[in-house]
Every structure is written in structure tokens, then in C-alpha cells.
mmCIF file of N, CA and C in Angstrom:
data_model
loop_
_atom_site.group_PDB
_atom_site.id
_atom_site.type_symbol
_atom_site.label_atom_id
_atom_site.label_comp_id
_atom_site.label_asym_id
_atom_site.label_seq_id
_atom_site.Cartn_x
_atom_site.Cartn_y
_atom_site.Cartn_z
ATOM 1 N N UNK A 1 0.848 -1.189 0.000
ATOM 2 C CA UNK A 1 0.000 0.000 0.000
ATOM 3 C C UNK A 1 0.885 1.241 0.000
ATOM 4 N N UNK A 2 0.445 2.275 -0.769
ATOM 5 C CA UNK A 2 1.068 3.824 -0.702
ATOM 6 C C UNK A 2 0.890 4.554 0.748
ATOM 7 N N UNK A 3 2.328 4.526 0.875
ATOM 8 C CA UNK A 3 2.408 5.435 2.118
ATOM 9 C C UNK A 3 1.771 7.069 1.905
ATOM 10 N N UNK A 4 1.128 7.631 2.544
ATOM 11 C CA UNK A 4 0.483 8.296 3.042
ATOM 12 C C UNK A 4 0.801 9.451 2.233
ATOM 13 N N UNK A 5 2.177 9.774 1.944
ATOM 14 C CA UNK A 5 3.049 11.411 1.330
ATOM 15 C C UNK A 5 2.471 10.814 0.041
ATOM 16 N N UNK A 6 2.905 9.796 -0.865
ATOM 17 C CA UNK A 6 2.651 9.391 -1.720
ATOM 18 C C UNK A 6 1.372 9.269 -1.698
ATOM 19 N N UNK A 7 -0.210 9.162 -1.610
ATOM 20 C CA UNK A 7 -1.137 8.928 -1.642
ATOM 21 C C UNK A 7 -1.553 10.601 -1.540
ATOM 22 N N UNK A 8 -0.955 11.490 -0.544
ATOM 23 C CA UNK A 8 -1.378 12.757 -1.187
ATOM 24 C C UNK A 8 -0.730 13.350 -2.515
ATOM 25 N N UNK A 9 0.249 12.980 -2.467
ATOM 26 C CA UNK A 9 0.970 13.360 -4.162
ATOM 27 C C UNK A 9 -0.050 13.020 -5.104
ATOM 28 N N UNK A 10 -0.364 12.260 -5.743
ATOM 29 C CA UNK A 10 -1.043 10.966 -6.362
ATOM 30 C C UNK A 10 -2.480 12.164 -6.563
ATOM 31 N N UNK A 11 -2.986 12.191 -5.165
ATOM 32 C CA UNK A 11 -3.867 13.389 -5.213
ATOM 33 C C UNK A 11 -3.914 14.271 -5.560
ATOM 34 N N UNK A 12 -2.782 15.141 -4.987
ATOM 35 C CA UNK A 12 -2.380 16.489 -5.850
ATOM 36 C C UNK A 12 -2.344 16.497 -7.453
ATOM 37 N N UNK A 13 -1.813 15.632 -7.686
ATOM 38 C CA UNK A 13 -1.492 15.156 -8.888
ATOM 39 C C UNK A 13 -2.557 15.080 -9.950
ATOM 40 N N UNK A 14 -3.417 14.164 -9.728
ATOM 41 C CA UNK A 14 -4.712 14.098 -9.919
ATOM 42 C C UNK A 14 -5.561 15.469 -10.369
ATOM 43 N N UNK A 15 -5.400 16.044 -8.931
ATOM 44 C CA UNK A 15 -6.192 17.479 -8.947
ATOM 45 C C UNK A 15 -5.542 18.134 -10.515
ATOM 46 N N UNK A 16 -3.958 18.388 -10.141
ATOM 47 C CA UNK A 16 -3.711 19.138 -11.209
ATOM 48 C C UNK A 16 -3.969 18.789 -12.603
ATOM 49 N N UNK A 17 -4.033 17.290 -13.192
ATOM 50 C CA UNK A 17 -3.858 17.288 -14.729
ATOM 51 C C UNK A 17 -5.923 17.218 -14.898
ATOM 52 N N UNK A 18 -6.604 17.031 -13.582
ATOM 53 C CA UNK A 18 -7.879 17.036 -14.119
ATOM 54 C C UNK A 18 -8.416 18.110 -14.325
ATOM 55 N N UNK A 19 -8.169 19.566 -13.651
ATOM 56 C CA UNK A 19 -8.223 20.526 -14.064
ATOM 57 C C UNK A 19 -7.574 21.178 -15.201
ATOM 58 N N UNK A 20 -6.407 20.837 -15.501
ATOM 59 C CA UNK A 20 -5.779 21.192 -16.508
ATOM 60 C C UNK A 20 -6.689 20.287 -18.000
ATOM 61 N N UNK A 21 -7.224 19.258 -17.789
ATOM 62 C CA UNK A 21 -7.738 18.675 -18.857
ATOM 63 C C UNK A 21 -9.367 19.016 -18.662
ATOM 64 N N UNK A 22 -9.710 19.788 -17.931
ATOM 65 C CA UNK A 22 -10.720 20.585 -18.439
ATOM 66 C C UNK A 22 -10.481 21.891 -18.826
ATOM 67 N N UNK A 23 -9.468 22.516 -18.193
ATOM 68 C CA UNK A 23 -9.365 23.811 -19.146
ATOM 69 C C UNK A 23 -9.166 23.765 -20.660
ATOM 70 N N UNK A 24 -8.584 22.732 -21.171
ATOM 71 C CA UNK A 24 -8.411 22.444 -22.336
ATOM 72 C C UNK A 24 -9.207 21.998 -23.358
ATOM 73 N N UNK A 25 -10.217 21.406 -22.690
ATOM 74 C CA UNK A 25 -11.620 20.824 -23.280
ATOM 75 C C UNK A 25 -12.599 22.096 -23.409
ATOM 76 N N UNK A 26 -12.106 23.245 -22.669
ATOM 77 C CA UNK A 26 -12.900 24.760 -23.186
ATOM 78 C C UNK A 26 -12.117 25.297 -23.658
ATOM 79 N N UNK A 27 -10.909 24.873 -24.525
ATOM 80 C CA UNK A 27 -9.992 26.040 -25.236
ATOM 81 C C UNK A 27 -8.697 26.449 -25.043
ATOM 82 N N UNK A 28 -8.466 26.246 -23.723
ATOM 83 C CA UNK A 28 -7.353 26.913 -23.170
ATOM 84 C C UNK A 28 -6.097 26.941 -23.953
ATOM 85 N N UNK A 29 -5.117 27.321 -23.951
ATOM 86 C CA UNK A 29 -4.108 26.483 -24.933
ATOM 87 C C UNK A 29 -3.600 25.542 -23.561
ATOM 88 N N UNK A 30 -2.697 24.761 -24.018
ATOM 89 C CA UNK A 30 -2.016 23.860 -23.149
ATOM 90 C C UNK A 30 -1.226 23.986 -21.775
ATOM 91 N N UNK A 31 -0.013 24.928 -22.298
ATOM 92 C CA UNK A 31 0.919 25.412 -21.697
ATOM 93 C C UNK A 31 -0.574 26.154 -20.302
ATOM 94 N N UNK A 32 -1.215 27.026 -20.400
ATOM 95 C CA UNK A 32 -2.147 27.642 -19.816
ATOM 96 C C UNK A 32 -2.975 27.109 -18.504
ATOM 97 N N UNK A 33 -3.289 25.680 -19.594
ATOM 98 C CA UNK A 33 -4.259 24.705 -18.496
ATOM 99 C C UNK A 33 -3.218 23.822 -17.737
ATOM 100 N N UNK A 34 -2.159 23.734 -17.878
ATOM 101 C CA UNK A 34 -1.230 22.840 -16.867
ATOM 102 C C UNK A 34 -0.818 24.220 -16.475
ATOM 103 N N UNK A 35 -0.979 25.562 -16.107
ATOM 104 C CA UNK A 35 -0.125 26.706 -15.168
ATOM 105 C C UNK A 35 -1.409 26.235 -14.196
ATOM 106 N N UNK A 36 -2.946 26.697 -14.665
ATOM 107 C CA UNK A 36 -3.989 26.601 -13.684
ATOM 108 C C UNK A 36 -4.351 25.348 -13.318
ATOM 109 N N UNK A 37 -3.907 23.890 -14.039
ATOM 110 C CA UNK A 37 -4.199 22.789 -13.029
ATOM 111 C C UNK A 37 -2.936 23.065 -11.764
ATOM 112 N N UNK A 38 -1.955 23.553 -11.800
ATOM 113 C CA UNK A 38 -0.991 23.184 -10.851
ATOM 114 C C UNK A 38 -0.993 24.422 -9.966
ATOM 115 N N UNK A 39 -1.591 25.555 -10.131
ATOM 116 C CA UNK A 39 -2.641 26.728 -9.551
ATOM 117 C C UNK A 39 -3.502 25.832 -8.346
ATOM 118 N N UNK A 40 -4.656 25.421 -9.299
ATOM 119 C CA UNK A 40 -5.417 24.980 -8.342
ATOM 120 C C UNK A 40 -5.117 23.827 -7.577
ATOM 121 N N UNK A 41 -4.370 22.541 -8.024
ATOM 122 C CA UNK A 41 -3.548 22.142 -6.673
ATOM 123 C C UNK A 41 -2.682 22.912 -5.824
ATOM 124 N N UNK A 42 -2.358 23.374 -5.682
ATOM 125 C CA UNK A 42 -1.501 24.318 -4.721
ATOM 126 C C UNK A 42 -2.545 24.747 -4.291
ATOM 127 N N UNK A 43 -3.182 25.426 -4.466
ATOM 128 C CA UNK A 43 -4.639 26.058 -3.275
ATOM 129 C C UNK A 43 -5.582 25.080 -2.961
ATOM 130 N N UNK A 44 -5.634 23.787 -3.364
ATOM 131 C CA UNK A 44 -6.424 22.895 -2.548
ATOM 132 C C UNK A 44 -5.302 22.168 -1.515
ATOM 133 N N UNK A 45 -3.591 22.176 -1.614
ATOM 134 C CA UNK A 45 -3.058 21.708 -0.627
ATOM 135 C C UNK A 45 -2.971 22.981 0.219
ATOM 136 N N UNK A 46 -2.758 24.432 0.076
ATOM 137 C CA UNK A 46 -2.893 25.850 0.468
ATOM 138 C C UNK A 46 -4.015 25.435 1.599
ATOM 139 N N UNK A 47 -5.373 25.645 1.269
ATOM 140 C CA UNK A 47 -6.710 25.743 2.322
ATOM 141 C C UNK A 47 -7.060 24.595 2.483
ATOM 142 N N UNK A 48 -6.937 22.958 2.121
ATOM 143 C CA UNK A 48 -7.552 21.667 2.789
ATOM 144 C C UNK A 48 -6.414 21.655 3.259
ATOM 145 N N UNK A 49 -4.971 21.616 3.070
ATOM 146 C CA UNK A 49 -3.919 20.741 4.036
ATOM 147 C C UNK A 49 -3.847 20.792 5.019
ATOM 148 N N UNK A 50 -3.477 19.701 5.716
ATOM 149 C CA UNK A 50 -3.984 19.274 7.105
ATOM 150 C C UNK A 50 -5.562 18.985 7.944
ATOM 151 N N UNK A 51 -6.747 18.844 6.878
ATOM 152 C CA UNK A 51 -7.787 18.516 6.671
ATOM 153 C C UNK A 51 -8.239 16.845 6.111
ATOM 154 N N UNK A 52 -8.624 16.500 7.178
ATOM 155 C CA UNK A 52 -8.948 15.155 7.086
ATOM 156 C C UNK A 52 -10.148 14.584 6.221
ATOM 157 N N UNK A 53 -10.560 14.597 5.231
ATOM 158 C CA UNK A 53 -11.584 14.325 3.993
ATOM 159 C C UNK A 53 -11.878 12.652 4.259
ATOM 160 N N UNK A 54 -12.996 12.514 4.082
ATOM 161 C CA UNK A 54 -13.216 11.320 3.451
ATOM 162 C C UNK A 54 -14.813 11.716 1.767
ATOM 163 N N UNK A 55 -14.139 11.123 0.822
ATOM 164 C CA UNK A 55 -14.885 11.604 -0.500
ATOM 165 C C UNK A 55 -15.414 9.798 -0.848
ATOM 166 N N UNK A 56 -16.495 10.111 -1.051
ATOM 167 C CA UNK A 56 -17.715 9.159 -0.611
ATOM 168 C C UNK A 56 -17.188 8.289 -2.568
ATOM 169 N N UNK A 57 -17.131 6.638 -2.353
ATOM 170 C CA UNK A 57 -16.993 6.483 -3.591
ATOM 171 C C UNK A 57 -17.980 6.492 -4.770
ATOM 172 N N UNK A 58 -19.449 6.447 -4.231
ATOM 173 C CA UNK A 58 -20.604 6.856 -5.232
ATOM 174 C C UNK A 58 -20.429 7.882 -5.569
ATOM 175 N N UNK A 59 -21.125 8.085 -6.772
ATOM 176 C CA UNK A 59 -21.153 9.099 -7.963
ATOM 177 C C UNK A 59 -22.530 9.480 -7.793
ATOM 178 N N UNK A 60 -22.989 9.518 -6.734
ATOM 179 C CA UNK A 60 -24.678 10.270 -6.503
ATOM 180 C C UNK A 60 -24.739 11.674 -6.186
ATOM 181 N N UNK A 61 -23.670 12.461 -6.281
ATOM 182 C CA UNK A 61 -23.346 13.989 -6.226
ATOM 183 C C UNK A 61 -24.023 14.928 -7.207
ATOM 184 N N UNK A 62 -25.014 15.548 -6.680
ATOM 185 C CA UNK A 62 -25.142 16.379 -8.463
ATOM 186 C C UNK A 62 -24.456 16.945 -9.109
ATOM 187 N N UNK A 63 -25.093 16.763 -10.535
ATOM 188 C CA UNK A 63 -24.326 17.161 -11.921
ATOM 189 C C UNK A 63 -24.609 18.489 -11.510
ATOM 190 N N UNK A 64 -23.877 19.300 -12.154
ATOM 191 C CA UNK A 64 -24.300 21.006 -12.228
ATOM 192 C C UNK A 64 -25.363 21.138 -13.245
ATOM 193 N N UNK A 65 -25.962 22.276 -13.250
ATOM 194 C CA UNK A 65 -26.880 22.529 -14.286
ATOM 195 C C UNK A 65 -26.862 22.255 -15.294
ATOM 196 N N UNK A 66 -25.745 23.004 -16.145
ATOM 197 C CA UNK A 66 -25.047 22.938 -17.418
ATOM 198 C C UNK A 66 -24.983 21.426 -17.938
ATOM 199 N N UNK A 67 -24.271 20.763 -16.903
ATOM 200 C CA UNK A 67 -24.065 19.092 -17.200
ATOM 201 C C UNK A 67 -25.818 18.633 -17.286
ATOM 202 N N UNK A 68 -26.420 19.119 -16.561
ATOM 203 C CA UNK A 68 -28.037 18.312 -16.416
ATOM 204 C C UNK A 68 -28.456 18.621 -18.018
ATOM 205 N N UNK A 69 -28.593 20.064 -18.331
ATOM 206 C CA UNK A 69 -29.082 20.239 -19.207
ATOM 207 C C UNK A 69 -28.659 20.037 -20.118
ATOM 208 N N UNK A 70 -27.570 19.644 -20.492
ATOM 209 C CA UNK A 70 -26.652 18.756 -22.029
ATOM 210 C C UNK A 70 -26.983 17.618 -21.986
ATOM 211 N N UNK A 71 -26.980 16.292 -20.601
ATOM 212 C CA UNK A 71 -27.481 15.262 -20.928
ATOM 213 C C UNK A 71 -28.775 14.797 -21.318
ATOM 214 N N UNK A 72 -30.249 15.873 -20.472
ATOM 215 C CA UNK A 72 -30.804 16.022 -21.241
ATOM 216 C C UNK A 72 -31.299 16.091 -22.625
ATOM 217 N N UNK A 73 -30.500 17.082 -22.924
ATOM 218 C CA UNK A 73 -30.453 17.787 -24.505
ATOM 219 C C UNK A 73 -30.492 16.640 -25.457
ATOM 220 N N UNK A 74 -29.453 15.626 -25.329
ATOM 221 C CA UNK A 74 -28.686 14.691 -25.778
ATOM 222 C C UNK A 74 -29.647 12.817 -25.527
ATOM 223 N N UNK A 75 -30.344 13.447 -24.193
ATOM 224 C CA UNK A 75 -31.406 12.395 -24.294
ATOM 225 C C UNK A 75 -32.422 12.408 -25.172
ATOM 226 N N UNK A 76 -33.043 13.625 -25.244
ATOM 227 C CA UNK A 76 -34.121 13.973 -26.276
ATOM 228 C C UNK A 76 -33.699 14.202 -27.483
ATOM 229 N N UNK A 77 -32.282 13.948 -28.077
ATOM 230 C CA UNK A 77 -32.037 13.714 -29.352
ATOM 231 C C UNK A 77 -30.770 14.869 -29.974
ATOM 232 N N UNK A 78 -30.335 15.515 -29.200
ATOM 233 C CA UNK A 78 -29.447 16.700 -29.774
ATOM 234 C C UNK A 78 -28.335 15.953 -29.869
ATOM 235 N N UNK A 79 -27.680 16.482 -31.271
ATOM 236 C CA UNK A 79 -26.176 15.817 -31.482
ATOM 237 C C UNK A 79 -25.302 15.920 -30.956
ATOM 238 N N UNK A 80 -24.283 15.343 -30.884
ATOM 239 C CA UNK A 80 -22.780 15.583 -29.904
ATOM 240 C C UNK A 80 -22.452 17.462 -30.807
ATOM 241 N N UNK A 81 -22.275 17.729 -32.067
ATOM 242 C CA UNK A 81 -21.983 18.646 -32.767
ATOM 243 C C UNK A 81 -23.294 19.477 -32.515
ATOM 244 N N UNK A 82 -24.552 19.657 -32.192
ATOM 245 C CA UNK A 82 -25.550 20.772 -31.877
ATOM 246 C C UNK A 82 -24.930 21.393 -30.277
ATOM 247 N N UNK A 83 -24.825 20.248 -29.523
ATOM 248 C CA UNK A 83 -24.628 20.905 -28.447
ATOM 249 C C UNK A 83 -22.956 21.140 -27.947
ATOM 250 N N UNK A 84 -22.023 21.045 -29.017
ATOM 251 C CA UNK A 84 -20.623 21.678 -28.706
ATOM 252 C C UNK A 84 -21.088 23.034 -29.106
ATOM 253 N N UNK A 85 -21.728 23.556 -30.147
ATOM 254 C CA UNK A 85 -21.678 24.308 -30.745
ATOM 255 C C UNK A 85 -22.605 24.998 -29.830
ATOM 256 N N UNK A 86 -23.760 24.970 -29.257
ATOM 257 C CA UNK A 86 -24.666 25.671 -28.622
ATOM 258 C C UNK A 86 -23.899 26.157 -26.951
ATOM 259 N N UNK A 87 -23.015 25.109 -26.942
ATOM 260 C CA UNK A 87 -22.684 25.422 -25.269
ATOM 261 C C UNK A 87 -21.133 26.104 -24.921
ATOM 262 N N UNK A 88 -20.437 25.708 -26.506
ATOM 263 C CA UNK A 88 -19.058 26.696 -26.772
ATOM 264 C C UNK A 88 -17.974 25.176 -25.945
ATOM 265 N N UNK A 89 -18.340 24.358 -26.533
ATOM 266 C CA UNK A 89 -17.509 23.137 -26.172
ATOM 267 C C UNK A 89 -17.002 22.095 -27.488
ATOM 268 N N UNK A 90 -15.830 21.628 -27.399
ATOM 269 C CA UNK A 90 -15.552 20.440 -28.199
ATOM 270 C C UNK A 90 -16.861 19.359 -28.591
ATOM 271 N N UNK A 91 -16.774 18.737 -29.435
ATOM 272 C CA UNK A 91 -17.275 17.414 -29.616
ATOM 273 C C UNK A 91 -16.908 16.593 -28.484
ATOM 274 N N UNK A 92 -15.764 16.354 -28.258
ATOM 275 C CA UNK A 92 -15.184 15.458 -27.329
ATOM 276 C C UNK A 92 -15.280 15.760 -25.867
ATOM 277 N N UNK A 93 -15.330 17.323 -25.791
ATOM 278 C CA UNK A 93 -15.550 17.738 -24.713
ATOM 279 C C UNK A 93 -16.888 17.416 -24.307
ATOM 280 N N UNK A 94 -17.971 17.600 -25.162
ATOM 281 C CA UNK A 94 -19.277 16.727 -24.687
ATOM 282 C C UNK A 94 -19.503 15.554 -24.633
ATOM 283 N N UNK A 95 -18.810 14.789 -25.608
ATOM 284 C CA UNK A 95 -18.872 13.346 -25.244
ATOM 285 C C UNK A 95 -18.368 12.856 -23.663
ATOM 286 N N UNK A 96 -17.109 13.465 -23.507
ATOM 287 C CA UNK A 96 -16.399 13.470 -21.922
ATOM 288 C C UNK A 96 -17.854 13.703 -20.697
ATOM 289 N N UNK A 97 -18.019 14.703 -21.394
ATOM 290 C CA UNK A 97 -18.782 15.451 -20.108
ATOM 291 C C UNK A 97 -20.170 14.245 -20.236
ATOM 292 N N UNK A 98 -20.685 13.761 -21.095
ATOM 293 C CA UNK A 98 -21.886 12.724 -20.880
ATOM 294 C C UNK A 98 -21.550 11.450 -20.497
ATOM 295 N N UNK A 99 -20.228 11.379 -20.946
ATOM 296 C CA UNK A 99 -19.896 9.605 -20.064
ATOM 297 C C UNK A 99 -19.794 10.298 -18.922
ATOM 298 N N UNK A 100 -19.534 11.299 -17.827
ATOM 299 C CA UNK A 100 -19.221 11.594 -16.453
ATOM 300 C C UNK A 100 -20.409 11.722 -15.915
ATOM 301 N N UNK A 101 -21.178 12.628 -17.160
ATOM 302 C CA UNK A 101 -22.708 12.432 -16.629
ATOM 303 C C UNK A 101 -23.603 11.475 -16.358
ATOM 304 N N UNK A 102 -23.650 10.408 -17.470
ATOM 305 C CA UNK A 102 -24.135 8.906 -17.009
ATOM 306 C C UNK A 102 -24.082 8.247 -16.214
ATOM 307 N N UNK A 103 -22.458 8.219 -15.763
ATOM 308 C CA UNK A 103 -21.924 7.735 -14.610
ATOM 309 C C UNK A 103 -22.215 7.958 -13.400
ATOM 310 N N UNK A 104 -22.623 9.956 -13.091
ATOM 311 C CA UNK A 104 -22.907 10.159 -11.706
ATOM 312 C C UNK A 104 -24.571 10.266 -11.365
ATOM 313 N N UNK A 105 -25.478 10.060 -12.393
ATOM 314 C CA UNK A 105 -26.392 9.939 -12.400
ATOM 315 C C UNK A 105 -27.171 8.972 -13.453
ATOM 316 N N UNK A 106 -27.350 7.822 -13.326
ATOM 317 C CA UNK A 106 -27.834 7.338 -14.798
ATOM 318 C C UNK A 106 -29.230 6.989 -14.342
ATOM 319 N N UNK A 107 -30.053 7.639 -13.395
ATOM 320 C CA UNK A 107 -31.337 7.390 -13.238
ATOM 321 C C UNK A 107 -31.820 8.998 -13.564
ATOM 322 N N UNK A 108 -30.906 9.923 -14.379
ATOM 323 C CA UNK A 108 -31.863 11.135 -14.340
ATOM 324 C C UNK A 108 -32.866 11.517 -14.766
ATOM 325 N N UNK A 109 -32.853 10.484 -16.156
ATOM 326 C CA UNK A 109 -34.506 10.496 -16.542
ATOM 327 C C UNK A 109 -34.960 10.494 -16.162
ATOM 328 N N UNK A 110 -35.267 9.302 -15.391
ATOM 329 C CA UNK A 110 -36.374 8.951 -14.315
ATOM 330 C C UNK A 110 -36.919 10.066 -13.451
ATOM 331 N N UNK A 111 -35.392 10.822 -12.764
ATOM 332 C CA UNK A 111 -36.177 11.387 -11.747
ATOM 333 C C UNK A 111 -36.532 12.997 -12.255
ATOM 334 N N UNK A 112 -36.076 13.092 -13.743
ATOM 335 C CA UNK A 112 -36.801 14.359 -14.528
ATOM 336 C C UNK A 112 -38.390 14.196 -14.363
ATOM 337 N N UNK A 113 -38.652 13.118 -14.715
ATOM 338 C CA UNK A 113 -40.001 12.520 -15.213
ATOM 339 C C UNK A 113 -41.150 12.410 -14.035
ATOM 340 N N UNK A 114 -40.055 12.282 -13.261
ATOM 341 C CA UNK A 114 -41.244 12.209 -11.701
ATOM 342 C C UNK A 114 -41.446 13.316 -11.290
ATOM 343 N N UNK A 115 -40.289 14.392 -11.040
ATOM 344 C CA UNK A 115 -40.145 15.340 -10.698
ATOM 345 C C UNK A 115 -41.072 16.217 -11.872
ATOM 346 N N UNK A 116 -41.348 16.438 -13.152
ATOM 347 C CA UNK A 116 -42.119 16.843 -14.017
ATOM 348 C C UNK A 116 -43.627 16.180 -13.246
ATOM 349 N N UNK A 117 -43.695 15.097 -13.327
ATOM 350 C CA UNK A 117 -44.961 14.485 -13.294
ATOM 351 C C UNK A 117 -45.865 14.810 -11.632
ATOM 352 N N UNK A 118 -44.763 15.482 -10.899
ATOM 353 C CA UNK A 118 -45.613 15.866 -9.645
ATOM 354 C C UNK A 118 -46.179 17.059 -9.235
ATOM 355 N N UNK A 119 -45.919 17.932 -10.496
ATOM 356 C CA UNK A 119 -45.991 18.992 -10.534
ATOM 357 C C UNK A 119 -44.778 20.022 -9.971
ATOM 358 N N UNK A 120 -43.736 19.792 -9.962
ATOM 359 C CA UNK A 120 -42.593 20.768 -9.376
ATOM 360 C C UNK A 120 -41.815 21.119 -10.736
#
């Protein structure tokens, strides 16, 4: 097992190229999104370090809006290319963003449908 320094590295680590690989999936140039992935690790070891987390392994967290309303979009039939273009994202960048979406919610239909159907 990874000793402990190593298991926050790993983390840090993490933090930085996943932010950096979303800045890039909106444009960024490269060089740019690896300054602000390694930005924003440094300020999540900056204000959590020495903060004891436990991050739950289900994916039952809500999607943000934006994410709700693309998988949506995409349920009721909009193309990977309607909605890069409507939301100022890659192709790939939406494809990314709907496998993450599936993943952390794949009952959202459902609970669109109930939630529609009860009147709210």
C-alpha cells in the first residue's frame, strides 16, 4: 500500500492534470491549463492541508446545471456537434462530459419525469 506522502501526491497530482484537462476541453491552450491545473492544486493543498476528507466512492453527487441540461439535450435527441456548438464546447468535450454524466447519475430520466410528473 502507498504510504500516506505518496497517496497525497497521487492526489495532488490528480487534482492538477484534471483541471488542466478541463481547461483544455474549453480552449485553453495547453501550456495555460497545466499553469492553472498546478494553480489549483496548490490552493487545494494551500486551504484543505492538514484537513482530514473522506470523498464518498458513489457518484450520486449532483451534476451542475449545465451538465443536467446537455445530458438532457442529448437524451431527447441533440447531437454531440448541436450541443458543442450551442454550449461553446468540443465534440469530445461533450462526449467526456456525458460519459461523467451517465456515470454520476444514470437514473436522471427517471427522476426528470417524476419530478415533471408531480408537478414541481
Amino acid at each position: 500500500m502507498n504510504s500516506m506522502v505518496e497517496r497525497r501526491a497521487e492526489f495532488l497530482t490528480d487534482v492538477a492534470a484534471a483541471a488542466a484537462d478541463r481547461a483544455r476541453e474549453f480552449g485553453m491552450p495547453a501550456d495555460q491549463a497545466e499553469q492553472i491545473g498546478a494553480a489549483i492544486a496548490d490552493m487545494v493543498a494551500e486551504d484543505w492541508g492538514g484537513q482530514v476528507l473522506s470523498i464518498p466512492k458513489d457518484h450520486a453527487y449532483q451534476l451542475a446545471q449545465r451538465d443536467r441540461q446537455i445530458l438532457l439535450a442529448h437524451r431527447n435527441g441533440a447531437s454531440f456537434a448541436k450541443l458543442a456548438k450551442e454550449y461553446g464546447m468540443s465534440d469530445r468535450g461533450v462526449r467526456r462530459l456525458l460519459r461523467r454524466a451517465e456515470l454520476r447519475d444514470p437514473d436522471l430520466r427517471q427522476a426528470q419525469l417524476f419530478a415533471i410528473g408531480s408537478g414541481r
